[in-house]
Short mmCIF file of C-alpha atoms in Angstrom, two decimals:
data_model
loop_
_atom_site.label_atom_id
_atom_site.label_comp_id
_atom_site.label_asym_id
_atom_site.label_seq_id
_atom_site.Cartn_x
_atom_site.Cartn_y
_atom_site.Cartn_z
CA MET A 1 148.63 55.26 226.00
CA SER A 2 147.00 56.57 229.13
CA ALA A 3 143.32 57.27 229.31
CA GLU A 4 142.12 59.68 231.97
CA PRO A 5 138.45 60.62 232.17
CA SER A 6 137.74 64.24 232.94
CA SER A 7 135.76 65.47 235.91
CA ALA A 8 133.43 67.42 233.63
CA GLY A 9 130.48 65.19 234.49
CA GLU A 10 128.76 62.10 233.21
CA LEU A 11 127.33 63.83 230.14
CA LEU A 12 130.78 64.81 228.88
CA THR A 13 133.91 62.69 229.13
CA VAL A 14 137.41 63.64 228.03
CA ARG A 15 140.12 61.00 227.68
CA LEU A 16 143.70 61.75 226.77
CA HIS A 17 145.58 59.37 224.51
CA THR A 18 148.46 61.76 223.93
CA PRO A 19 148.79 63.29 221.36
CA ILE A 20 145.06 62.63 220.67
CA ALA A 21 142.18 63.63 222.93
CA GLU A 22 138.80 61.91 222.77
CA ILE A 23 135.62 63.68 223.87
CA THR A 24 132.52 61.55 224.35
CA ILE A 25 129.19 63.34 224.19
CA GLY A 26 126.33 62.22 226.42
CA ASN A 27 125.75 59.06 228.43
CA GLY A 28 123.52 57.20 225.98
CA THR A 29 120.25 58.69 227.26
CA LYS A 30 118.09 61.13 225.28
CA ARG A 31 120.23 60.31 222.22
CA ASN A 32 123.03 62.32 223.88
CA ALA A 33 121.11 65.60 223.84
CA LEU A 34 122.90 68.07 226.11
CA PRO A 35 121.53 70.66 228.54
CA GLY A 36 122.92 74.18 228.47
CA ALA A 37 125.51 73.67 231.20
CA GLU A 38 127.08 70.77 229.33
CA TRP A 39 127.51 72.86 226.18
CA THR A 40 129.52 75.27 228.32
CA ARG A 41 131.58 72.37 229.68
CA LEU A 42 132.26 71.28 226.12
CA GLN A 43 133.40 74.80 225.26
CA HIS A 44 135.79 74.87 228.23
CA SER A 45 137.09 71.35 227.54
CA ILE A 46 138.00 72.29 223.97
CA GLN A 47 139.73 75.46 225.15
CA GLU A 48 141.68 73.61 227.84
CA LEU A 49 142.86 70.96 225.38
CA ALA A 50 143.96 73.65 222.95
CA GLU A 51 145.98 75.36 225.65
CA GLY A 52 147.52 72.21 227.08
CA GLY A 53 150.34 71.95 224.55
CA THR A 54 150.48 68.16 224.23
CA THR A 55 147.24 67.50 222.33
CA ARG A 56 147.58 67.63 218.55
CA ALA A 57 144.15 66.38 217.47
CA ILE A 58 140.71 65.93 219.04
CA VAL A 59 137.98 63.44 218.14
CA LEU A 60 134.33 63.91 219.14
CA ARG A 61 132.15 60.81 219.51
CA GLY A 62 128.71 60.18 220.91
CA HIS A 63 127.97 57.61 223.61
CA SER A 64 126.27 54.28 222.83
CA GLY A 65 125.98 54.34 219.06
CA THR A 66 124.59 57.80 218.37
CA PHE A 67 126.30 61.16 217.98
CA CYS A 68 124.10 63.92 219.40
CA ALA A 69 120.43 64.76 218.97
CA GLY A 70 121.05 68.38 219.92
CA SER A 71 119.93 70.12 223.08
CA ASP A 72 117.97 68.60 225.92
CA MET A 73 114.59 70.19 225.33
CA THR A 74 113.21 69.07 228.67
CA GLU A 75 114.98 72.02 230.32
CA TRP A 76 112.92 74.37 228.11
CA VAL A 77 109.54 73.14 229.35
CA GLY A 78 107.91 76.14 231.00
CA ALA A 79 111.11 78.16 230.58
CA GLY A 80 111.09 81.86 229.85
CA ALA A 81 112.61 83.48 226.78
CA GLU A 82 115.82 84.40 228.65
CA THR A 83 116.49 80.76 229.59
CA VAL A 84 116.02 79.61 226.00
CA GLU A 85 118.23 82.40 224.65
CA ASP A 86 120.91 81.49 227.20
CA SER A 87 120.83 77.86 226.05
CA PHE A 88 121.37 78.85 222.43
CA ALA A 89 124.19 81.21 223.40
CA ARG A 90 125.91 78.36 225.23
CA MET A 91 125.59 76.09 222.20
CA GLU A 92 127.01 78.72 219.88
CA ALA A 93 129.94 79.36 222.22
CA ALA A 94 130.82 75.67 222.10
CA PHE A 95 130.68 75.59 218.30
CA ARG A 96 132.86 78.67 218.02
CA ALA A 97 135.37 77.20 220.47
CA ILE A 98 135.78 74.24 218.11
CA GLU A 99 136.17 76.52 215.11
CA LYS A 100 138.73 78.67 216.94
CA CYS A 101 140.62 75.67 218.35
CA PRO A 102 144.12 75.77 216.80
CA ILE A 103 144.28 71.97 216.44
CA PRO A 104 142.11 69.78 214.19
CA VAL A 105 138.82 68.49 215.59
CA VAL A 106 137.28 65.42 213.94
CA ALA A 107 133.68 64.23 214.34
CA GLU A 108 133.02 60.49 214.23
CA ILE A 109 129.29 60.15 213.62
CA HIS A 110 127.21 57.12 214.49
CA GLY A 111 123.43 57.25 214.62
CA VAL A 112 121.98 60.75 214.40
CA ALA A 113 123.56 64.22 214.34
CA ALA A 114 120.54 66.49 214.42
CA GLY A 115 119.84 70.10 215.32
CA ALA A 116 122.60 71.33 217.63
CA GLY A 117 124.22 67.91 217.13
CA CYS A 118 124.42 68.68 213.42
CA GLN A 119 125.93 72.08 214.16
CA LEU A 120 128.44 70.42 216.48
CA ALA A 121 129.54 68.15 213.65
CA LEU A 122 129.66 70.98 211.10
CA ALA A 123 131.86 73.06 213.41
CA CYS A 124 134.49 70.30 213.32
CA ASP A 125 137.24 70.20 210.71
CA LEU A 126 136.38 66.75 209.37
CA ARG A 127 133.35 64.46 209.64
CA PHE A 128 133.30 60.70 209.13
CA MET A 129 129.97 58.87 209.20
CA ALA A 130 128.81 55.31 209.67
CA ASP A 131 126.73 54.09 206.73
CA SER A 132 123.68 54.02 208.99
CA ALA A 133 124.16 57.56 210.31
CA ARG A 134 122.03 60.59 209.43
CA ILE A 135 122.56 64.32 209.71
CA GLY A 136 120.38 67.41 209.41
CA MET A 137 118.58 70.36 210.99
CA PRO A 138 114.93 69.46 211.77
CA ILE A 139 114.42 72.59 213.86
CA ALA A 140 111.82 74.70 212.03
CA ARG A 141 109.00 72.44 213.19
CA LEU A 142 109.96 73.27 216.79
CA GLY A 143 109.62 77.00 216.28
CA ILE A 144 113.40 77.43 216.37
CA GLN A 145 114.58 80.27 214.14
CA THR A 146 117.71 79.41 212.19
CA SER A 147 120.52 81.77 213.13
CA PRO A 148 122.91 83.17 210.51
CA ALA A 149 125.71 81.17 212.18
CA PHE A 150 123.74 77.92 211.87
CA ALA A 151 123.05 78.59 208.21
CA ALA A 152 126.61 79.70 207.45
CA ARG A 153 128.13 76.41 208.63
CA MET A 154 125.92 74.42 206.33
CA VAL A 155 126.22 76.80 203.39
CA ALA A 156 130.03 76.67 203.60
CA LEU A 157 129.93 72.90 203.09
CA ALA A 158 126.80 72.16 201.06
CA GLY A 159 125.99 75.44 199.33
CA PRO A 160 122.90 77.64 199.67
CA SER A 161 120.45 75.56 197.64
CA LEU A 162 120.72 72.33 199.60
CA THR A 163 120.96 74.31 202.84
CA ARG A 164 117.61 75.90 202.04
CA GLN A 165 116.06 72.51 201.35
CA LEU A 166 117.32 71.00 204.59
CA LEU A 167 116.36 73.98 206.74
CA TYR A 168 112.94 74.45 205.15
CA THR A 169 111.92 70.79 205.30
CA GLY A 170 113.92 69.42 208.25
CA ARG A 171 115.02 66.45 206.13
CA LEU A 172 117.87 64.32 207.44
CA LEU A 173 120.49 63.11 204.97
CA ASP A 174 121.81 59.57 205.12
CA ALA A 175 125.57 59.12 205.18
CA SER A 176 125.98 58.58 201.44
CA ALA A 177 123.93 61.69 200.60
CA ALA A 178 125.79 63.70 203.25
CA VAL A 179 129.15 62.85 201.70
CA HIS A 180 127.83 63.63 198.21
CA ALA A 181 126.56 66.99 199.50
CA GLY A 182 129.87 67.86 201.16
CA LEU A 183 128.59 67.67 204.74
CA ALA A 184 130.93 64.76 205.49
CA GLU A 185 134.21 63.51 204.05
CA HIS A 186 133.68 59.76 204.14
CA HIS A 187 131.19 57.06 205.11
CA LEU A 188 131.96 53.48 206.06
CA PRO A 189 130.33 50.42 207.59
CA GLU A 190 129.73 50.86 211.31
CA ALA A 191 132.40 48.34 212.29
CA GLU A 192 135.08 50.09 210.19
CA LEU A 193 134.43 53.69 211.19
CA GLY A 194 136.57 53.77 214.33
CA GLU A 195 139.58 52.30 212.55
CA HIS A 196 139.27 54.83 209.72
CA THR A 197 139.06 57.72 212.18
CA ALA A 198 142.11 56.42 214.05
CA ARG A 199 144.12 56.24 210.80
CA VAL A 200 143.28 59.83 209.91
CA LEU A 201 144.07 61.07 213.41
CA THR A 202 147.40 59.26 213.32
CA ALA A 203 148.21 60.79 209.94
CA ILE A 204 147.42 64.25 211.32
CA THR A 205 149.60 63.83 214.39
CA GLU A 206 152.50 62.55 212.30
CA GLN A 207 152.78 65.93 210.55
CA PRO A 208 154.77 68.81 212.04
CA PRO A 209 152.33 70.44 214.49
CA ALA A 210 153.14 74.00 213.46
CA ALA A 211 152.33 73.18 209.84
CA VAL A 212 149.01 71.58 210.78
CA ARG A 213 148.05 74.59 212.89
CA ALA A 214 148.99 76.89 210.02
CA ALA A 215 146.80 74.86 207.67
CA LYS A 216 143.84 75.22 210.01
CA ARG A 217 144.45 78.96 210.32
CA ALA A 218 144.66 79.31 206.55
CA VAL A 219 141.34 77.58 205.95
CA ALA A 220 139.74 79.55 208.80
CA ALA A 221 140.96 82.79 207.23
CA THR A 222 139.02 82.05 204.06
CA LEU A 223 135.87 81.52 206.13
CA ALA A 224 136.44 84.50 208.42
CA PRO A 225 134.35 87.07 206.51
CA THR A 226 131.28 84.83 206.68
CA ARG A 227 131.84 83.86 210.31
CA GLU A 228 132.35 87.45 211.40
CA ALA A 229 129.21 88.55 209.57
CA THR A 230 127.13 86.12 211.64
CA ARG A 231 128.27 87.47 214.99
CA HIS A 232 125.93 90.46 214.97
CA ASN A 233 122.47 88.92 215.06
CA ASP A 234 119.47 90.52 216.75
CA GLN A 235 117.13 87.66 215.86
CA THR A 236 115.66 85.71 218.75
CA ALA A 237 116.40 82.01 218.95
CA VAL A 238 112.76 80.92 218.81
CA ALA A 239 109.39 82.10 217.62
CA LEU A 240 108.09 82.05 221.17
CA THR A 241 104.41 81.21 220.59
CA ASP A 242 105.17 78.39 218.15
CA PHE A 243 107.96 77.16 220.40
CA ARG A 244 105.78 77.05 223.50
CA ASN A 245 103.02 75.27 221.60
CA THR A 246 105.54 72.67 220.43
CA MET A 247 106.92 72.18 223.92
CA ALA A 248 103.38 71.71 225.27
CA THR A 249 102.74 69.07 222.61
CA LEU A 250 106.00 67.21 223.15
CA PHE A 251 105.95 67.42 226.94
CA PRO A 252 102.25 67.60 227.99
#
């Protein structure tokens, strides 16, 4: 199989192993947190793969043993409200591109999937976690206001009660608890995770592609009322005073 890195930049790499595409998030620094421009590149990469015609499944992995710690907060230091809002809009566009993608997208999670990294995983069709991995939304402490779309992804998988607990407290779930809660499908020892993901991807690509696409559309149709309801949201992304105080504390 050929493997061709994309030109999207060092923080996002796409390799084609037809009929499977692999997207690697980050370069191992900042726990693979992404700045706003890279979320847009992720959105466009997903859309291009969906339109290419030869890709039948996509896997998302993080670089160097962690998945994604969310957004690169250093670009928010001293930033105005418009810059922060733009960053969150870029993230959400990437998540929605995954959800709209007509082919299955699988998240292979090592290390931490937190904040926007958690949302990235939840937007995927399937999630497999290393035993040592953790997932959650520790965003309230930063002054980030949970959007309806953020909440809806978690509620759809884990239900409202656990979603409230995780959003209110910022607690991260370990892999076993995440699977029990419905936030992931399977957890395995670190060394076995890649092989398991490869088996599932192979099984997907062995099915008739039209039937797989129809299955994804059918599941998406059941979620459509909730997803559409979250599109119209006038809430700001952050409580600005709390957010600025947090940024000043984290990046003095």
